[in-house]
Amino acid sequence: MNFVEELKWRGMLHDMMPGTEELLAKEQVTAYIGFDPTADSLHIGHLCSVMILRHFQRMGHKPLALIGGATGRIGDPSGKSAERNLLTAEALQHNIDGMRRQMEKFLDFDSSAPNHAELVNNYDWMKDFTFLDFAREIGKHITVNYMMAKDSVKKRLNGEARDGLSFTEFTYQLLQGYDFLYLYEHKGCKLQMGGSDQWGNITTGTELIRRKTGGEAFALTCPLITKADGGKFGKTESGNVWLDPRYTTPYRFYQFWINVSDADAERYIKIFTELSREEIEALIDEHRQDPGQRVLQKRLAKEVTTMVHSAEEYEKAVEASKILFSNSAKEALHHLDEATLLDVMDGVPRFEVSRQEIADGIKLVDLLTDRAQVFPSKGEMRKLVQGGGVSINKEKVADPFAPASLDMLLQDKYILVQRGKKNYYLLTAI
């Protein structure tokens, strides 16, 4: 299988140095992509890079995931307008451990195969490297003129950053270049891959390898993923879409993919799944014939949610998404965990009610008018109940004067009230 051709049809190739494809065709190649350990979870902005490593390994090559334990303490100026906060050693190690656990879902780290993945941390080879040694052994090989010509440096120096560019950040490309040199010498790594904004840093590494060893190394980048409307991919009103369920529940993760536009779904299903070209083209044809069925979005959401979380979490997300639109979702409602329940009810009006009054058997008509203003009057509630238009936890209310009870509480805390077909309210017992 041809790795470069695979990336091309998937829309995952932006640029590569001459000779890269020939190298990949003649031998098993070791390549790396760097990840900044700025959080203890990857987000979907990282997912394109992770999928490139996954394809790379699937085609017989050896992937290295480099965690920037050293460079993460400095910060890459590429695409940034301000210098980042520096992390402590403890925070960095915590973040690295979290990222490793997630990458193990995508890459084979543990087998005895010659192309098993490895996680490397540049802090391991930088921690004992003194500044004087670095300046003498590495700094002398790359000129300031060469470093100044990089776009990431020029943009910061030309006024895009309020505070200019610190010397710390200016040295970043040398440090990243040294990573490539170290892996070239110690791991036989001949290729570095990354986002298109990393081209300058990557080629500094290939140049350092050439000048210091006389060897040849290569570069390959993928495009930065955007939305069809030009907006930033992976950002929602509540921030990043994370791979860790503590930060983004599987339900909200699933919802992100199910709600992408048709144009984005056509691109994303190539980038973020391993479905074959034939299968994807058939799905696109089917979707275009009846876009209202959202075939592409449904399959995309299934593949990515299953890969990142599990088939079980995917099924739970699908069931949860039906709750507001299905009258047969009573059982699914009772099986929701609290975080998912609150995600499903995001934007639904909420009221706090007395747990003690519920335990004492307050009448539903009093609970939903006097205590929580679900209905403007008791008469209106009675009338709607008679017409079968009121439900509690997806069960029709037959008698407005029936007593409430603690058995009604979902997660021992919540009551979901439905008024008519589309109006929902969430009561919280306190």
Short mmCIF file of N, CA, C and O in Angstrom, two decimals, residues 227-327:
data_model
loop_
_atom_site.label_atom_id
_atom_site.label_comp_id
_atom_site.label_asym_id
_atom_site.label_seq_id
_atom_site.Cartn_x
_atom_site.Cartn_y
_atom_site.Cartn_z
N LYS A 227 -13.15 24.28 9.04
CA LYS A 227 -14.52 24.01 8.61
C LYS A 227 -14.74 24.65 7.24
O LYS A 227 -13.99 25.53 6.83
N ALA A 228 -15.77 24.18 6.55
CA ALA A 228 -16.03 24.67 5.20
C ALA A 228 -16.27 26.18 5.18
O ALA A 228 -15.96 26.86 4.20
N ASP A 229 -16.80 26.72 6.27
CA ASP A 229 -17.07 28.16 6.33
C ASP A 229 -15.85 28.95 6.78
O ASP A 229 -15.93 30.17 7.02
N GLY A 230 -14.71 28.27 6.91
CA GLY A 230 -13.48 28.96 7.32
C GLY A 230 -13.27 29.01 8.82
O GLY A 230 -12.24 29.46 9.30
N GLY A 231 -14.26 28.56 9.59
CA GLY A 231 -14.14 28.57 11.06
C GLY A 231 -13.14 27.55 11.55
O GLY A 231 -12.71 26.66 10.82
N LYS A 232 -12.76 27.68 12.81
CA LYS A 232 -11.76 26.80 13.39
C LYS A 232 -12.36 25.44 13.71
O LYS A 232 -13.37 25.33 14.38
N PHE A 233 -11.72 24.39 13.21
CA PHE A 233 -12.19 23.02 13.45
C PHE A 233 -11.96 22.63 14.92
O PHE A 233 -10.93 22.94 15.51
N GLY A 234 -12.95 21.92 15.47
CA GLY A 234 -12.78 21.35 16.80
C GLY A 234 -13.12 22.28 17.94
O GLY A 234 -12.98 21.92 19.10
N LYS A 235 -13.55 23.49 17.62
CA LYS A 235 -13.94 24.44 18.66
C LYS A 235 -15.45 24.54 18.72
O LYS A 235 -16.12 24.63 17.69
N THR A 236 -15.99 24.54 19.94
CA THR A 236 -17.42 24.75 20.12
C THR A 236 -17.58 25.92 21.09
O THR A 236 -16.60 26.48 21.57
N GLU A 237 -18.82 26.26 21.37
CA GLU A 237 -19.06 27.37 22.31
C GLU A 237 -18.45 27.08 23.67
O GLU A 237 -18.05 27.99 24.39
N SER A 238 -18.38 25.81 24.01
CA SER A 238 -17.82 25.46 25.33
C SER A 238 -16.33 25.14 25.26
O SER A 238 -15.76 24.67 26.23
N GLY A 239 -15.69 25.38 24.10
CA GLY A 239 -14.25 25.18 23.98
C GLY A 239 -13.91 23.97 23.13
O GLY A 239 -14.67 23.54 22.27
N ASN A 240 -12.71 23.42 23.36
CA ASN A 240 -12.23 22.28 22.59
C ASN A 240 -13.12 21.05 22.76
O ASN A 240 -13.74 20.87 23.81
N VAL A 241 -13.13 20.21 21.73
CA VAL A 241 -13.75 18.89 21.84
C VAL A 241 -12.63 17.91 22.19
O VAL A 241 -11.74 17.64 21.37
N TRP A 242 -12.66 17.40 23.42
CA TRP A 242 -11.57 16.57 23.94
C TRP A 242 -11.84 15.10 23.71
O TRP A 242 -13.00 14.67 23.58
N LEU A 243 -10.78 14.30 23.74
CA LEU A 243 -10.93 12.85 23.63
C LEU A 243 -11.21 12.23 24.99
O LEU A 243 -11.69 11.09 25.06
N ASP A 244 -10.92 12.94 26.06
CA ASP A 244 -11.14 12.42 27.40
C ASP A 244 -12.59 12.68 27.82
O ASP A 244 -13.05 13.83 27.78
N PRO A 245 -13.33 11.62 28.23
CA PRO A 245 -14.74 11.82 28.60
C PRO A 245 -14.95 12.71 29.81
O PRO A 245 -16.05 13.19 30.04
N ARG A 246 -13.89 12.98 30.59
CA ARG A 246 -14.03 13.91 31.72
C ARG A 246 -14.29 15.34 31.23
O ARG A 246 -14.90 16.14 31.92
N TYR A 247 -13.77 15.64 30.05
CA TYR A 247 -13.88 17.01 29.53
C TYR A 247 -14.95 17.15 28.44
O TYR A 247 -15.55 18.21 28.31
N THR A 248 -15.14 16.10 27.65
CA THR A 248 -16.19 16.08 26.64
C THR A 248 -16.86 14.71 26.73
O THR A 248 -16.22 13.70 26.43
N THR A 249 -18.11 14.68 27.17
CA THR A 249 -18.78 13.38 27.32
C THR A 249 -18.91 12.70 25.95
O THR A 249 -18.96 13.38 24.91
N PRO A 250 -18.97 11.37 25.93
CA PRO A 250 -19.18 10.67 24.65
C PRO A 250 -20.42 11.17 23.91
O PRO A 250 -20.41 11.25 22.68
N TYR A 251 -21.46 11.54 24.66
CA TYR A 251 -22.66 12.08 24.01
C TYR A 251 -22.35 13.38 23.29
O TYR A 251 -22.70 13.58 22.11
N ARG A 252 -21.67 14.31 23.96
CA ARG A 252 -21.35 15.60 23.33
C ARG A 252 -20.35 15.41 22.19
O ARG A 252 -20.41 16.11 21.17
N PHE A 253 -19.43 14.46 22.36
CA PHE A 253 -18.46 14.13 21.32
C PHE A 253 -19.20 13.63 20.07
O PHE A 253 -18.95 14.09 18.95
N TYR A 254 -20.14 12.70 20.28
CA TYR A 254 -20.96 12.18 19.18
C TYR A 254 -21.75 13.30 18.51
O TYR A 254 -21.83 13.38 17.28
N GLN A 255 -22.32 14.19 19.33
CA GLN A 255 -23.11 15.29 18.79
C GLN A 255 -22.27 16.22 17.91
O GLN A 255 -22.76 16.77 16.93
N PHE A 256 -21.00 16.41 18.28
CA PHE A 256 -20.14 17.27 17.45
C PHE A 256 -20.09 16.74 16.01
O PHE A 256 -20.26 17.50 15.05
N TRP A 257 -19.87 15.43 15.87
CA TRP A 257 -19.72 14.85 14.53
C TRP A 257 -21.06 14.76 13.80
O TRP A 257 -21.12 14.97 12.59
N ILE A 258 -22.13 14.46 14.52
CA ILE A 258 -23.43 14.29 13.87
C ILE A 258 -23.95 15.63 13.34
O ILE A 258 -24.78 15.68 12.44
N ASN A 259 -23.43 16.74 13.89
CA ASN A 259 -23.93 18.05 13.50
C ASN A 259 -23.04 18.81 12.51
O ASN A 259 -23.30 19.97 12.22
N VAL A 260 -22.00 18.16 11.98
CA VAL A 260 -21.16 18.88 11.01
C VAL A 260 -21.93 19.06 9.70
O VAL A 260 -22.87 18.31 9.41
N SER A 261 -21.53 20.03 8.91
CA SER A 261 -22.21 20.31 7.65
C SER A 261 -21.94 19.20 6.64
O SER A 261 -21.02 18.39 6.80
N ASP A 262 -22.74 19.17 5.58
CA ASP A 262 -22.55 18.15 4.54
C ASP A 262 -21.15 18.24 3.93
O ASP A 262 -20.49 17.23 3.72
N ALA A 263 -20.72 19.47 3.63
CA ALA A 263 -19.40 19.65 3.00
C ALA A 263 -18.29 19.17 3.93
O ALA A 263 -17.33 18.51 3.50
N ASP A 264 -18.42 19.48 5.21
CA ASP A 264 -17.41 19.04 6.17
C ASP A 264 -17.44 17.52 6.36
O ASP A 264 -16.40 16.89 6.48
N ALA A 265 -18.63 16.93 6.36
CA ALA A 265 -18.75 15.49 6.54
C ALA A 265 -18.02 14.74 5.42
O ALA A 265 -17.37 13.72 5.66
N GLU A 266 -18.10 15.25 4.19
CA GLU A 266 -17.42 14.61 3.06
C GLU A 266 -15.91 14.62 3.26
O GLU A 266 -15.21 13.67 2.89
N ARG A 267 -15.37 15.70 3.85
CA ARG A 267 -13.92 15.78 4.09
C ARG A 267 -13.52 14.99 5.34
O ARG A 267 -12.55 14.24 5.34
N TYR A 268 -14.29 15.14 6.39
CA TYR A 268 -13.90 14.55 7.67
C TYR A 268 -13.96 13.03 7.66
O TYR A 268 -13.17 12.37 8.33
N ILE A 269 -14.89 12.44 6.88
CA ILE A 269 -15.00 10.98 6.90
C ILE A 269 -13.77 10.34 6.25
O ILE A 269 -13.40 9.20 6.56
N LYS A 270 -13.09 11.10 5.40
CA LYS A 270 -11.84 10.61 4.81
C LYS A 270 -10.68 10.75 5.79
O LYS A 270 -9.81 9.88 5.88
N ILE A 271 -10.69 11.84 6.54
CA ILE A 271 -9.56 12.15 7.43
C ILE A 271 -9.61 11.37 8.73
O ILE A 271 -8.58 10.88 9.22
N PHE A 272 -10.80 11.22 9.29
CA PHE A 272 -10.91 10.73 10.67
C PHE A 272 -11.43 9.29 10.79
O PHE A 272 -11.76 8.86 11.88
N THR A 273 -11.53 8.57 9.67
CA THR A 273 -11.90 7.15 9.74
C THR A 273 -10.93 6.34 8.89
O THR A 273 -10.16 6.89 8.10
N GLU A 274 -11.00 5.02 9.03
CA GLU A 274 -10.20 4.12 8.21
C GLU A 274 -11.04 3.44 7.13
O GLU A 274 -10.59 2.48 6.51
N LEU A 275 -12.25 3.92 6.91
CA LEU A 275 -13.08 3.35 5.86
C LEU A 275 -12.36 3.43 4.51
O LEU A 275 -11.62 4.38 4.24
N SER A 276 -12.60 2.43 3.66
CA SER A 276 -11.91 2.38 2.37
C SER A 276 -12.45 3.45 1.42
O SER A 276 -13.54 4.00 1.62
N ARG A 277 -11.68 3.70 0.40
CA ARG A 277 -12.09 4.68 -0.61
C ARG A 277 -13.43 4.31 -1.25
O ARG A 277 -14.30 5.16 -1.43
N GLU A 278 -13.59 3.02 -1.55
CA GLU A 278 -14.83 2.55 -2.20
C GLU A 278 -16.03 2.76 -1.27
O GLU A 278 -17.09 3.23 -1.71
N GLU A 279 -15.85 2.45 0.00
CA GLU A 279 -16.95 2.59 0.95
C GLU A 279 -17.32 4.05 1.15
O GLU A 279 -18.50 4.41 1.20
N ILE A 280 -16.31 4.90 1.24
CA ILE A 280 -16.57 6.33 1.44
C ILE A 280 -17.26 6.93 0.22
O ILE A 280 -18.22 7.71 0.34
N GLU A 281 -16.79 6.56 -0.98
CA GLU A 281 -17.41 7.10 -2.20
C GLU A 281 -18.86 6.64 -2.31
O GLU A 281 -19.73 7.41 -2.74
N ALA A 282 -19.16 5.41 -1.90
CA ALA A 282 -20.54 4.92 -1.93
C ALA A 282 -21.40 5.68 -0.92
O ALA A 282 -22.56 6.03 -1.22
N LEU A 283 -20.84 5.97 0.25
CA LEU A 283 -21.58 6.73 1.27
C LEU A 283 -21.86 8.15 0.78
O LEU A 283 -22.95 8.69 0.99
N ILE A 284 -20.88 8.76 0.12
CA ILE A 284 -21.06 10.13 -0.40
C ILE A 284 -22.17 10.15 -1.46
O ILE A 284 -23.03 11.04 -1.47
N ASP A 285 -22.15 9.15 -2.35
CA ASP A 285 -23.21 9.06 -3.37
C ASP A 285 -24.58 8.91 -2.73
O ASP A 285 -25.55 9.57 -3.12
N GLU A 286 -24.67 8.01 -1.75
CA GLU A 286 -25.94 7.79 -1.06
C GLU A 286 -26.41 9.06 -0.35
O GLU A 286 -27.60 9.41 -0.40
N HIS A 287 -25.47 9.77 0.26
CA HIS A 287 -25.82 10.99 0.98
C HIS A 287 -26.34 12.07 0.02
O HIS A 287 -27.33 12.76 0.32
N ARG A 288 -25.68 12.20 -1.11
CA ARG A 288 -26.08 13.25 -2.05
C ARG A 288 -27.46 13.00 -2.64
O ARG A 288 -28.16 13.93 -3.02
N GLN A 289 -27.86 11.75 -2.72
CA GLN A 289 -29.19 11.44 -3.25
C GLN A 289 -30.30 11.82 -2.27
O GLN A 289 -31.41 12.16 -2.67
N ASP A 290 -29.98 11.79 -0.97
CA ASP A 290 -30.99 12.15 0.04
C ASP A 290 -30.27 12.76 1.26
O ASP A 290 -30.13 12.11 2.30
N PRO A 291 -29.84 14.03 1.13
CA PRO A 291 -29.07 14.66 2.22
C PRO A 291 -29.81 14.70 3.55
O PRO A 291 -29.18 14.69 4.62
N GLY A 292 -31.14 14.69 3.49
CA GLY A 292 -31.93 14.78 4.73
C GLY A 292 -31.72 13.61 5.66
O GLY A 292 -31.96 13.71 6.87
N GLN A 293 -31.29 12.47 5.12
CA GLN A 293 -31.04 11.29 5.95
C GLN A 293 -29.72 11.37 6.71
O GLN A 293 -29.48 10.59 7.62
N ARG A 294 -28.87 12.32 6.32
CA ARG A 294 -27.57 12.56 6.99
C ARG A 294 -26.76 11.27 7.15
O ARG A 294 -26.19 10.97 8.20
N VAL A 295 -26.71 10.51 6.05
CA VAL A 295 -25.99 9.23 6.06
C VAL A 295 -24.52 9.43 6.42
O VAL A 295 -23.95 8.67 7.22
N LEU A 296 -23.90 10.44 5.83
CA LEU A 296 -22.47 10.67 6.08
C LEU A 296 -22.20 11.03 7.54
O LEU A 296 -21.28 10.50 8.17
N GLN A 297 -23.00 11.96 8.06
CA GLN A 297 -22.79 12.38 9.45
C GLN A 297 -22.98 11.22 10.42
O GLN A 297 -22.21 11.07 11.38
N LYS A 298 -23.99 10.39 10.17
CA LYS A 298 -24.26 9.26 11.07
C LYS A 298 -23.10 8.26 11.06
O LYS A 298 -22.69 7.76 12.10
N ARG A 299 -22.58 7.98 9.87
CA ARG A 299 -21.48 7.01 9.79
C ARG A 299 -20.19 7.61 10.37
O ARG A 299 -19.43 6.91 11.05
N LEU A 300 -19.94 8.87 10.08
CA LEU A 300 -18.77 9.55 10.64
C LEU A 300 -18.82 9.52 12.17
O LEU A 300 -17.83 9.17 12.83
N ALA A 301 -19.97 9.89 12.73
CA ALA A 301 -20.11 9.92 14.18
C ALA A 301 -19.93 8.53 14.78
O ALA A 301 -19.30 8.37 15.84
N LYS A 302 -20.44 7.52 14.09
CA LYS A 302 -20.29 6.15 14.59
C LYS A 302 -18.83 5.72 14.60
O LYS A 302 -18.33 5.19 15.61
N GLU A 303 -18.14 5.94 13.50
CA GLU A 303 -16.76 5.48 13.39
C GLU A 303 -15.84 6.17 14.41
O GLU A 303 -15.04 5.52 15.08
N VAL A 304 -15.96 7.50 14.51
CA VAL A 304 -15.03 8.23 15.37
C VAL A 304 -15.36 8.01 16.85
O VAL A 304 -14.47 7.83 17.68
N THR A 305 -16.65 8.01 17.20
CA THR A 305 -17.03 7.80 18.60
C THR A 305 -16.62 6.40 19.06
O THR A 305 -16.12 6.23 20.18
N THR A 306 -16.81 5.41 18.20
CA THR A 306 -16.42 4.04 18.55
C THR A 306 -14.91 3.93 18.72
O THR A 306 -14.41 3.29 19.65
N MET A 307 -14.17 4.57 17.82
CA MET A 307 -12.70 4.50 17.86
C MET A 307 -12.14 5.19 19.11
O MET A 307 -11.24 4.68 19.77
N VAL A 308 -12.69 6.35 19.44
CA VAL A 308 -12.16 7.13 20.56
C VAL A 308 -12.68 6.63 21.90
O VAL A 308 -11.94 6.58 22.89
N HIS A 309 -13.93 6.23 21.95
CA HIS A 309 -14.54 5.79 23.22
C HIS A 309 -14.76 4.27 23.19
O HIS A 309 -13.93 3.53 23.68
N SER A 310 -15.85 3.81 22.64
CA SER A 310 -16.11 2.37 22.49
C SER A 310 -17.44 2.22 21.77
O SER A 310 -18.22 3.17 21.67
N ALA A 311 -17.70 0.99 21.30
CA ALA A 311 -18.99 0.71 20.66
C ALA A 311 -20.12 0.92 21.66
O ALA A 311 -21.20 1.42 21.31
N GLU A 312 -19.88 0.56 22.91
CA GLU A 312 -20.91 0.71 23.94
C GLU A 312 -21.25 2.18 24.17
O GLU A 312 -22.42 2.56 24.26
N GLU A 313 -20.21 3.02 24.25
CA GLU A 313 -20.45 4.45 24.46
C GLU A 313 -21.15 5.07 23.25
O GLU A 313 -21.98 5.98 23.39
N TYR A 314 -20.81 4.58 22.05
CA TYR A 314 -21.49 5.06 20.85
C TYR A 314 -22.98 4.74 20.93
O TYR A 314 -23.82 5.61 20.68
N GLU A 315 -23.31 3.50 21.30
CA GLU A 315 -24.72 3.10 21.39
C GLU A 315 -25.46 3.94 22.43
O GLU A 315 -26.60 4.36 22.22
N LYS A 316 -24.80 4.19 23.54
CA LYS A 316 -25.42 5.02 24.59
C LYS A 316 -25.65 6.45 24.09
O LYS A 316 -26.68 7.06 24.39
N ALA A 317 -24.71 6.97 23.31
CA ALA A 317 -24.86 8.33 22.76
C ALA A 317 -26.03 8.40 21.79
O ALA A 317 -26.80 9.37 21.78
N VAL A 318 -26.18 7.36 20.98
CA VAL A 318 -27.30 7.31 20.02
C VAL A 318 -28.62 7.27 20.78
O VAL A 318 -29.57 8.00 20.46
N GLU A 319 -28.69 6.42 21.79
CA GLU A 319 -29.91 6.32 22.60
C GLU A 319 -30.22 7.65 23.29
O GLU A 319 -31.36 8.11 23.33
N ALA A 320 -29.19 8.28 23.84
CA ALA A 320 -29.37 9.56 24.52
C ALA A 320 -29.88 10.63 23.57
O ALA A 320 -30.74 11.45 23.91
N SER A 321 -29.38 10.60 22.33
CA SER A 321 -29.79 11.62 21.36
C SER A 321 -31.25 11.46 20.93
O SER A 321 -31.86 12.38 20.42
N LYS A 322 -31.81 10.26 21.16
CA LYS A 322 -33.22 10.02 20.80
C LYS A 322 -34.18 10.50 21.88
O LYS A 322 -35.39 10.60 21.63
N ILE A 323 -33.68 10.75 23.07
CA ILE A 323 -34.57 10.98 24.21
C ILE A 323 -35.52 12.15 24.00
O ILE A 323 -36.71 12.08 24.31
N LEU A 324 -35.03 13.24 23.44
CA LEU A 324 -35.90 14.41 23.25
C LEU A 324 -36.86 14.24 22.08
O LEU A 324 -37.78 15.03 21.92
N PHE A 325 -36.62 13.22 21.24
CA PHE A 325 -37.41 13.10 20.02
C PHE A 325 -38.18 11.80 19.92
O PHE A 325 -38.77 11.49 18.90
N SER A 326 -38.15 11.01 20.97
CA SER A 326 -38.81 9.70 20.91
C SER A 326 -39.65 9.49 22.16
O SER A 326 -39.23 9.80 23.27
N ASN A 327 -40.83 8.94 21.96
CA ASN A 327 -41.70 8.63 23.10
C ASN A 327 -41.36 7.27 23.71
O ASN A 327 -41.89 6.91 24.75
#
